[in-house]
Short mmCIF file of C-alpha atoms in Angstrom, two decimals:
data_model
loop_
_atom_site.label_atom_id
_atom_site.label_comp_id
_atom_site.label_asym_id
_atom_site.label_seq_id
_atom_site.Cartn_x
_atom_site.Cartn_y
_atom_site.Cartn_z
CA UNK A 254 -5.78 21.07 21.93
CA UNK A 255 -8.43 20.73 19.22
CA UNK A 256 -6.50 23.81 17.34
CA UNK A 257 -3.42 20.87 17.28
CA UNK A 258 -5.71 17.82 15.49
CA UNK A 259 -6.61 20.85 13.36
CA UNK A 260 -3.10 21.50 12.04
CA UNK A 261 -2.25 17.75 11.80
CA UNK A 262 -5.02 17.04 9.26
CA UNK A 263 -4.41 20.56 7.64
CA UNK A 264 -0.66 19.64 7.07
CA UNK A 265 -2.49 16.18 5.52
CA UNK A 266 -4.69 17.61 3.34
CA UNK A 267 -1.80 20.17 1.87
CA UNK A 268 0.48 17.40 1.40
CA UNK A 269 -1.97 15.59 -1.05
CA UNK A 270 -2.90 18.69 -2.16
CA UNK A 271 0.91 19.85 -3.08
CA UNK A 272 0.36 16.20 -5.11
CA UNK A 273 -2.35 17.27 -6.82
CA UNK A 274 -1.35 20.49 -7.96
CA UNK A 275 1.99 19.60 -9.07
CA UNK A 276 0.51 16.96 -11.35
CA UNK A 277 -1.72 19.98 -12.63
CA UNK A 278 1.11 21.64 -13.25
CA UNK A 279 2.75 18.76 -15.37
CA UNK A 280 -0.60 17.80 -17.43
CA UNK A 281 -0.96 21.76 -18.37
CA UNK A 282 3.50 21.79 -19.54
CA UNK A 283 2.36 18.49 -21.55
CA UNK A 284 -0.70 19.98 -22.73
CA UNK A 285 1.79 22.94 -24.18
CA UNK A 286 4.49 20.95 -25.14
CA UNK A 287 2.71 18.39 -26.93
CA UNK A 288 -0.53 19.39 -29.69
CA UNK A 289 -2.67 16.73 -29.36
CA UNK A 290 -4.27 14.69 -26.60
CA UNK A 291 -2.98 11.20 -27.83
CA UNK A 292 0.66 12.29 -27.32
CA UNK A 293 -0.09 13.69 -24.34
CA UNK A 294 -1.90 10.42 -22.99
CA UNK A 295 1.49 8.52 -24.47
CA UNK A 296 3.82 10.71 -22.50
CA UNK A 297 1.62 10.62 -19.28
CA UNK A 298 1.78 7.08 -19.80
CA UNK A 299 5.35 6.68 -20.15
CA UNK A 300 6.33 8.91 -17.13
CA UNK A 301 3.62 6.35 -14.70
CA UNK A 302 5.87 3.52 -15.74
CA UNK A 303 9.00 5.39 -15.04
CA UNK A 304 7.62 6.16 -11.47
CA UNK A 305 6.02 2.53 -10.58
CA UNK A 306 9.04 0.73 -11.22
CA UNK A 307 10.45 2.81 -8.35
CA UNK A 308 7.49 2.83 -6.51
CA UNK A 309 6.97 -0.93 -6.15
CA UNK A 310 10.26 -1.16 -3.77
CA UNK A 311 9.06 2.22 -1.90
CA UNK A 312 5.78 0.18 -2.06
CA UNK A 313 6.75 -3.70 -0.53
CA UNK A 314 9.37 -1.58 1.92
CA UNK A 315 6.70 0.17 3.62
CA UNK A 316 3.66 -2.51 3.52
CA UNK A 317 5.44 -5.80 4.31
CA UNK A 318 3.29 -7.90 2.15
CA UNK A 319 4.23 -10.93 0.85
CA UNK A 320 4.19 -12.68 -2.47
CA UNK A 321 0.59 -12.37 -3.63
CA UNK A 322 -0.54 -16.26 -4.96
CA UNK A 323 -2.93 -15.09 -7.85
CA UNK A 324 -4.35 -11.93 -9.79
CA UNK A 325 -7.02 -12.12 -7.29
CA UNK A 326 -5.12 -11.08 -4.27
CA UNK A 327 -2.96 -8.69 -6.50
CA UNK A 328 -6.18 -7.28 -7.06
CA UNK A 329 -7.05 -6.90 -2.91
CA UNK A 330 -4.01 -5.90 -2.41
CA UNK A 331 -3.75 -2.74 -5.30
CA UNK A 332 -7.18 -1.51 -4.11
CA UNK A 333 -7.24 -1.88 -0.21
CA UNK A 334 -3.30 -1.49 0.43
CA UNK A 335 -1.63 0.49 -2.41
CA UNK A 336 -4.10 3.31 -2.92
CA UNK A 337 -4.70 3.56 0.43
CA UNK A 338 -1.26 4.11 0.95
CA UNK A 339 -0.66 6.48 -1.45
CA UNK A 340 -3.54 8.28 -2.64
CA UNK A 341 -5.81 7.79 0.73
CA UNK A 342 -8.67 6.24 -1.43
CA UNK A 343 -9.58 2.85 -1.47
CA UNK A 344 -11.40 1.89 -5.13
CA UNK A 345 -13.63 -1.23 -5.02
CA UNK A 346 -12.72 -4.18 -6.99
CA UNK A 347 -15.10 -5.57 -9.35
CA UNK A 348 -16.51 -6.83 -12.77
CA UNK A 349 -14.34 -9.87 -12.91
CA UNK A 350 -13.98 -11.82 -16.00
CA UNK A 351 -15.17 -15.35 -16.10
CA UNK A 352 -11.29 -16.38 -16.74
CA UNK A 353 -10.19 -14.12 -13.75
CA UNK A 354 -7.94 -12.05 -15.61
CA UNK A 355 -9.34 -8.96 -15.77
CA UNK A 356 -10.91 -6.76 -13.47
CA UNK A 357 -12.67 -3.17 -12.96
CA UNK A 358 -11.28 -0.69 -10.25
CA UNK A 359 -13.90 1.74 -9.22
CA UNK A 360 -12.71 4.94 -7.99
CA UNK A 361 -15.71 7.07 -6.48
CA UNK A 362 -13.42 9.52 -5.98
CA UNK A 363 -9.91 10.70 -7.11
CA UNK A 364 -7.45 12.73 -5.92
CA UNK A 365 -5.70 13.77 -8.87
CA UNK A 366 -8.39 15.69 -10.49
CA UNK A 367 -9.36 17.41 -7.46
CA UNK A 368 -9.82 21.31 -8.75
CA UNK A 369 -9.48 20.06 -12.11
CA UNK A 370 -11.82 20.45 -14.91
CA UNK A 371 -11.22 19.46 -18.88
CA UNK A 372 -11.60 22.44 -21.38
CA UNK A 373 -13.70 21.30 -24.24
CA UNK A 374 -10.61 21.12 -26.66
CA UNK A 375 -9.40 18.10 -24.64
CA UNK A 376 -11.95 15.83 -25.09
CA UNK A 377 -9.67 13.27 -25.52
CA UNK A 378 -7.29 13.76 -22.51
CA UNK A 379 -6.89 11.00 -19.95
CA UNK A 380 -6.22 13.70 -17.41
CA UNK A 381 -5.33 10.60 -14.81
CA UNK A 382 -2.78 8.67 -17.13
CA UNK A 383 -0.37 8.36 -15.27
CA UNK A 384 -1.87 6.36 -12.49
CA UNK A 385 -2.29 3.36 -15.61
CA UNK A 386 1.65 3.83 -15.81
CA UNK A 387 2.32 3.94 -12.78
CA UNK A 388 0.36 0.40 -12.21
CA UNK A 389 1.54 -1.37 -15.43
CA UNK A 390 5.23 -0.42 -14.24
CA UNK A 391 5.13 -1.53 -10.98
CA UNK A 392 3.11 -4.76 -11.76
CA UNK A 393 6.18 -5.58 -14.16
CA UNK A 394 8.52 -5.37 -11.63
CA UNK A 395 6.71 -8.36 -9.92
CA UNK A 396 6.77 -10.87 -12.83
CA UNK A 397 3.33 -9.53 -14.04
CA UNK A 398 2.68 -8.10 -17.61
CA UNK A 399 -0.85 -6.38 -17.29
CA UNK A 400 -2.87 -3.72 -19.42
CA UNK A 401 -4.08 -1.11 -17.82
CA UNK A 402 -6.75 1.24 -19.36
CA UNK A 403 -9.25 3.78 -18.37
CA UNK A 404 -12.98 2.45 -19.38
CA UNK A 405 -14.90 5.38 -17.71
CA UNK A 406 -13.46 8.78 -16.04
CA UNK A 407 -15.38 11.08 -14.20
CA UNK A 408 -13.89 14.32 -16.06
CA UNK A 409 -15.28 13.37 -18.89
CA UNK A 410 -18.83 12.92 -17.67
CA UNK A 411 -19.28 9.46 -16.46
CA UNK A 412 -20.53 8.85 -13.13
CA UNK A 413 -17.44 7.16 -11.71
CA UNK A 414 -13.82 6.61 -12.61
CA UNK A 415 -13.32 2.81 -13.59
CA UNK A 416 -9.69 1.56 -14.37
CA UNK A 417 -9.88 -1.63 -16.74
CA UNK A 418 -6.46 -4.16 -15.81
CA UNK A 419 -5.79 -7.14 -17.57
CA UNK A 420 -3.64 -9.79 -16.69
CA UNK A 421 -1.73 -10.71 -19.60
CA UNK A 422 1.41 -13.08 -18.89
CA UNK A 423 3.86 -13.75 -16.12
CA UNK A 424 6.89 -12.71 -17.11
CA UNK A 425 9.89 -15.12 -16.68
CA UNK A 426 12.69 -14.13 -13.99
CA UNK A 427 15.86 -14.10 -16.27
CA UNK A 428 18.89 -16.13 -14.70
CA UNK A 429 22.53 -14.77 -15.46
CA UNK A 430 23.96 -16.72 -18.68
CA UNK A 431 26.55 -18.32 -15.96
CA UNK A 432 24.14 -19.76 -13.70
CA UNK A 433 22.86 -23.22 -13.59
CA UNK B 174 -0.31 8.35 3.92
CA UNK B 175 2.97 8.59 1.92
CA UNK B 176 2.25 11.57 0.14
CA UNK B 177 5.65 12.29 0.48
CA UNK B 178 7.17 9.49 -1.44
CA UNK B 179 4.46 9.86 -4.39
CA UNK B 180 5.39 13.86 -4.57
CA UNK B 181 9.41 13.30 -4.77
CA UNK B 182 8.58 10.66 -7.45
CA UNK B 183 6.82 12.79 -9.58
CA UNK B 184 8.60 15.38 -9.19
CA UNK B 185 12.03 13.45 -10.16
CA UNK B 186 10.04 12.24 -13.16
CA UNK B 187 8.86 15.94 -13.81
CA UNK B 188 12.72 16.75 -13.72
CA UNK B 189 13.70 14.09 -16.24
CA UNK B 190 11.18 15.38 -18.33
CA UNK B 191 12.01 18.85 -18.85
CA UNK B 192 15.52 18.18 -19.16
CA UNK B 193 14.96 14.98 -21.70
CA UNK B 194 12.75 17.35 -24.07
CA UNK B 195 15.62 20.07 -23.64
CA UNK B 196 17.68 17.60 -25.15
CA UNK B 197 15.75 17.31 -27.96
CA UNK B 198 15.18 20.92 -28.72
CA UNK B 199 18.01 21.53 -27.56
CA UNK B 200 17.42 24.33 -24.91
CA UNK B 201 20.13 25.14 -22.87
CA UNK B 202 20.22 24.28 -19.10
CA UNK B 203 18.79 27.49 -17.50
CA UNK B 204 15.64 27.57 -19.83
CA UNK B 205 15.18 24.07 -18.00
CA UNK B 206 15.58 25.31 -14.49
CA UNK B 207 12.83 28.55 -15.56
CA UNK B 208 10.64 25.84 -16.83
CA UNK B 209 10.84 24.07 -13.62
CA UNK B 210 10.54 27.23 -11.50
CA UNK B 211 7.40 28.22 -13.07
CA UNK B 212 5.72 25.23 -12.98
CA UNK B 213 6.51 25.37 -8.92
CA UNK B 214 5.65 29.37 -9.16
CA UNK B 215 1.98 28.28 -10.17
CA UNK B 216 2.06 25.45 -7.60
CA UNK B 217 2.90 27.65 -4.77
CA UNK B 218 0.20 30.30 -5.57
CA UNK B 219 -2.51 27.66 -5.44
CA UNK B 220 -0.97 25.81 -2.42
CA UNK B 221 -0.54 28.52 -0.15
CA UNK B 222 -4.28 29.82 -1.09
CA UNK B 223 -5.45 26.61 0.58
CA UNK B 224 -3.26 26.18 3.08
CA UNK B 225 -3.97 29.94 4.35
CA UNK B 226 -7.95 30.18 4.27
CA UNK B 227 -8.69 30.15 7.97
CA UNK B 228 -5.38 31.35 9.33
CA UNK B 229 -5.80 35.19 10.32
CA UNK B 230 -3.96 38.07 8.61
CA UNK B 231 -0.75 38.44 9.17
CA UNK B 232 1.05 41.19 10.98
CA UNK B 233 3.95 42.00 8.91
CA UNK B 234 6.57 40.47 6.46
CA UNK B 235 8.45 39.10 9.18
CA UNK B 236 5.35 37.11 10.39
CA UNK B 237 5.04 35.76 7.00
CA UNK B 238 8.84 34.87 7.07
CA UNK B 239 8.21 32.57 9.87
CA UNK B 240 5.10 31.34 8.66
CA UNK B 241 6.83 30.01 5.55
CA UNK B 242 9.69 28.34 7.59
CA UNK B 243 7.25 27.02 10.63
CA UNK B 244 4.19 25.59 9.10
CA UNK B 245 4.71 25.83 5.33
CA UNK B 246 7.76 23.99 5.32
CA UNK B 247 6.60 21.17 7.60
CA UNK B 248 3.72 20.67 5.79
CA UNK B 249 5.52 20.16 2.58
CA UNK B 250 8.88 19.34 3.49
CA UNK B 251 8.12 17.69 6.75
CA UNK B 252 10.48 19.69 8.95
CA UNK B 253 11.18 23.01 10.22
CA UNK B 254 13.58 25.16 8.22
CA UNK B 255 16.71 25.11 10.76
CA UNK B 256 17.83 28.63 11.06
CA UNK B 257 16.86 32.20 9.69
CA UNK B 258 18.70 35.22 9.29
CA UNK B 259 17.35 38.53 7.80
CA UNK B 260 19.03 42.23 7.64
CA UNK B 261 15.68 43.52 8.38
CA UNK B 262 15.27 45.53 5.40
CA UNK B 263 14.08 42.93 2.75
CA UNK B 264 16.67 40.12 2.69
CA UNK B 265 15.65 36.26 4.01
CA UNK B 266 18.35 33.73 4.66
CA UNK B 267 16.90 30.39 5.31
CA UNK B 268 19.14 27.43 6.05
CA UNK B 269 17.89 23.45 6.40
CA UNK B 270 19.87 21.23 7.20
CA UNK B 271 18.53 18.29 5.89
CA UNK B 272 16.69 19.58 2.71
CA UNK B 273 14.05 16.54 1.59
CA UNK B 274 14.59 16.92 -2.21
CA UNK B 275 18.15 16.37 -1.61
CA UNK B 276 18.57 13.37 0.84
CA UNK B 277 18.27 10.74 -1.65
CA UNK B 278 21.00 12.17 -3.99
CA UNK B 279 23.77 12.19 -1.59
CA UNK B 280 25.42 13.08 1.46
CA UNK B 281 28.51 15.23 0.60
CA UNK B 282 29.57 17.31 -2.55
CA UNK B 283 28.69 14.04 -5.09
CA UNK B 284 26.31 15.50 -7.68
CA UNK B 285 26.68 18.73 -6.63
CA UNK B 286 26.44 20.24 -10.43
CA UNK B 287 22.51 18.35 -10.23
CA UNK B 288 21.53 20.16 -7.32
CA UNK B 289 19.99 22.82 -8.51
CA UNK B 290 17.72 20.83 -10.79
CA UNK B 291 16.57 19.85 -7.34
CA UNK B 292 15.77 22.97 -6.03
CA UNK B 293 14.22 25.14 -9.16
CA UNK B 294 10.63 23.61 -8.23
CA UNK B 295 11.07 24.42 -4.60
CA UNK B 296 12.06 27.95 -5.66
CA UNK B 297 9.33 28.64 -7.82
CA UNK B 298 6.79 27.00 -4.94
CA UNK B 299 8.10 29.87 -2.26
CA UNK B 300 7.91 32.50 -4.99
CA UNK B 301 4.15 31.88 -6.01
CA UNK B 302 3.45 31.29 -2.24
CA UNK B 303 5.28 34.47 -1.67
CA UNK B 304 3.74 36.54 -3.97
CA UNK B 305 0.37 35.16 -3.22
CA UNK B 306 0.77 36.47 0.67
CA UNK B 307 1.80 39.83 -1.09
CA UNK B 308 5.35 39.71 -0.47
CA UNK B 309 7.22 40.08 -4.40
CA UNK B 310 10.44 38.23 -4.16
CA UNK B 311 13.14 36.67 -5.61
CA UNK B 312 14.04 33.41 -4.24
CA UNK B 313 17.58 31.39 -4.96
CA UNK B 314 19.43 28.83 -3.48
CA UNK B 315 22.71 27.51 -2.61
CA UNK B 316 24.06 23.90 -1.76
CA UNK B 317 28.01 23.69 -1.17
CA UNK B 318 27.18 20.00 0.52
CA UNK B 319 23.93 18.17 0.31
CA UNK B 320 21.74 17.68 1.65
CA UNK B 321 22.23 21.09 3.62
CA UNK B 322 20.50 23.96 1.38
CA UNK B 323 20.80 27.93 2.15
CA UNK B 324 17.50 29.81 0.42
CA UNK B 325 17.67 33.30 0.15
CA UNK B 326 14.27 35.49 -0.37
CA UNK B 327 15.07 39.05 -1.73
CA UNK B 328 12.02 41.03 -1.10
CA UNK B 329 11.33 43.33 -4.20
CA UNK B 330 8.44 45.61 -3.02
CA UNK B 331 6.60 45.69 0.91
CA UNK B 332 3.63 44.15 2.12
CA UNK B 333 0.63 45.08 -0.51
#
């Protein structure tokens, strides 16, 4: 019986780590492909947006929530819902500007750099990239222009990872010339 | 969790990748699919070193065989690997049915000429897994409709 639970959270743990490793696998090819760090952030960058445009469907399919009313609950719902759903982890939310429009998520841990550590030559690699894409795409696909940037990142020697997001406009739902 | 979901997304982006920086250097097609089935190669060597620390040694290469098609592919691919053949003296036919990668691109002979796109990561993953367990190999596969896939291990030397 117990040997069953054991395989369960086994096959789990694989399955995040079969995540992890591919994404190792990509960051070293870009690391290759590309000389220096900046291009490598760019690209990193580029393929998060291509995958959270697609993920935000995958995303409100599976979680049922509804329209979220301000950044504040976009916030809640990114921290407690998304990354739980996806990356097990649930970062706190915090350091919120007096406007409201930008705010800190603190990851205390993260799964994507799990067996990973930076060689001094890529000092300025943001190993986790993608995860800013990945947010600033699917946040478009809901009418919400954001920046997303990494202000501290545990690879590098901080003590936690914090992701920066900034609210920046709403984007307008464009009607079909025809329609009135 | 939806590991799963995140993992096919990445790797579909990992996909467009190679292929769009092909296009720019232009490398033909089956540098792409190498690229793609080394990256999985290095995957499957540190994946199966994790997934194997507290099982016991195994008996022989057909023990590994099922291994990989039991609890290797349900961890990653969620399912049992539907049938296996094997001539007993070094060659692996594995069939599924229903092969994950492949669902989502379609359901008959549509896209076919993609397919193997599809499957160079997976190839690469069994290889390193493979080799890590001891067993050299050469793994291919073969889709005549999707999402039904035929794998085919070719062992190249016995059990270290």
């Amino acid at each position: 019986m117990s040997r069953q639970s054991n395989r369960t959270t086994e096959s789990k743990k694989m399955n995040s780590e079969l995540f992890t490793l591919t994404y190792g696998a990509l960051v070293t090819q870009l690391c290759k492909d590309y000389e220096n760090d900046e291009e490598v952030n760019k690209q990193l960058d580029k393929m998060g947006y291509n995958i959270g445009v697609r993920l935000i469907e995958d995303f409100l399919a599976r979680s049922s929530v509804g329209r979220c009313h301000d950044f504040r609950e976009t916030a809640d719902v990114i921290a407690k819902v998304a990354f739980k759903m996806y990356l097990g982890i649930t970062p706190s939310v915090t350091n919120w500007s007096p406007a409201g429009d930008e705010f800190s998520l603190i990851l205390e841990s993260n799964p994507l750099v799990d067996f990973v550590e930076l060689p001094d030559n890529h000092s300025n690699l943001v190993y986790s990239n993608l995860l800013c894409g990945v947010l600033r795409g699917a946040l478009e696909m809901v009418q919400m222009a954001v920046d997303v940037r990494f202000a501290q990142d545990m690879l590098r020697g901080d003590n936690v990872t914090e992701i920066r997001m900034k609210f920046i406009k709403r984007i307008e739902e464009n009607l079909p010339a025809g329609d009135e | 969790m939806a590991d799963e979901a995140l993992f096919q997304f990445l790797h579909n982006e990992l996909i467009q990748y190679v292929y769009k920086s092909a296009e720019q250097g232009e490398m033909e097609n089956g540098r792409c699919i190498t690229k793609l089935e080394n990256m999985g190669f290095r995957v499957g060597q540190g994946l199966i070193e994790r997934f194997t620390k507290d099982t016991p040694r195994f008996k022989d290469e057909l023990d590994v065989m099922k291994f990989i098609c039991k609890d290797f592919w349900t961890s990653v691919f969620k399912k049992q690997i539907d049938n296996l053949r094997t001539n007993h003296q070094g060659i692996y036919v594995l069939q599924d049915n229903k092969f994950r990668l492949l669902t989502q691109l379609s359901a008959g002979k549509q896209y076919l000429e993609h397919a193997p796109k599809y499957l160079a990561f997976t190839c690469g993953l069994v290889r390193g897994g493979l080799s890590n367990l001891g067993v050299k190999s050469i793994v291919t596969a073969e889709v005549s409709v999707m999402p039904a896939c035929e794998w085919s291990f070719v062992r190249m030397q016995g059990l270290v």
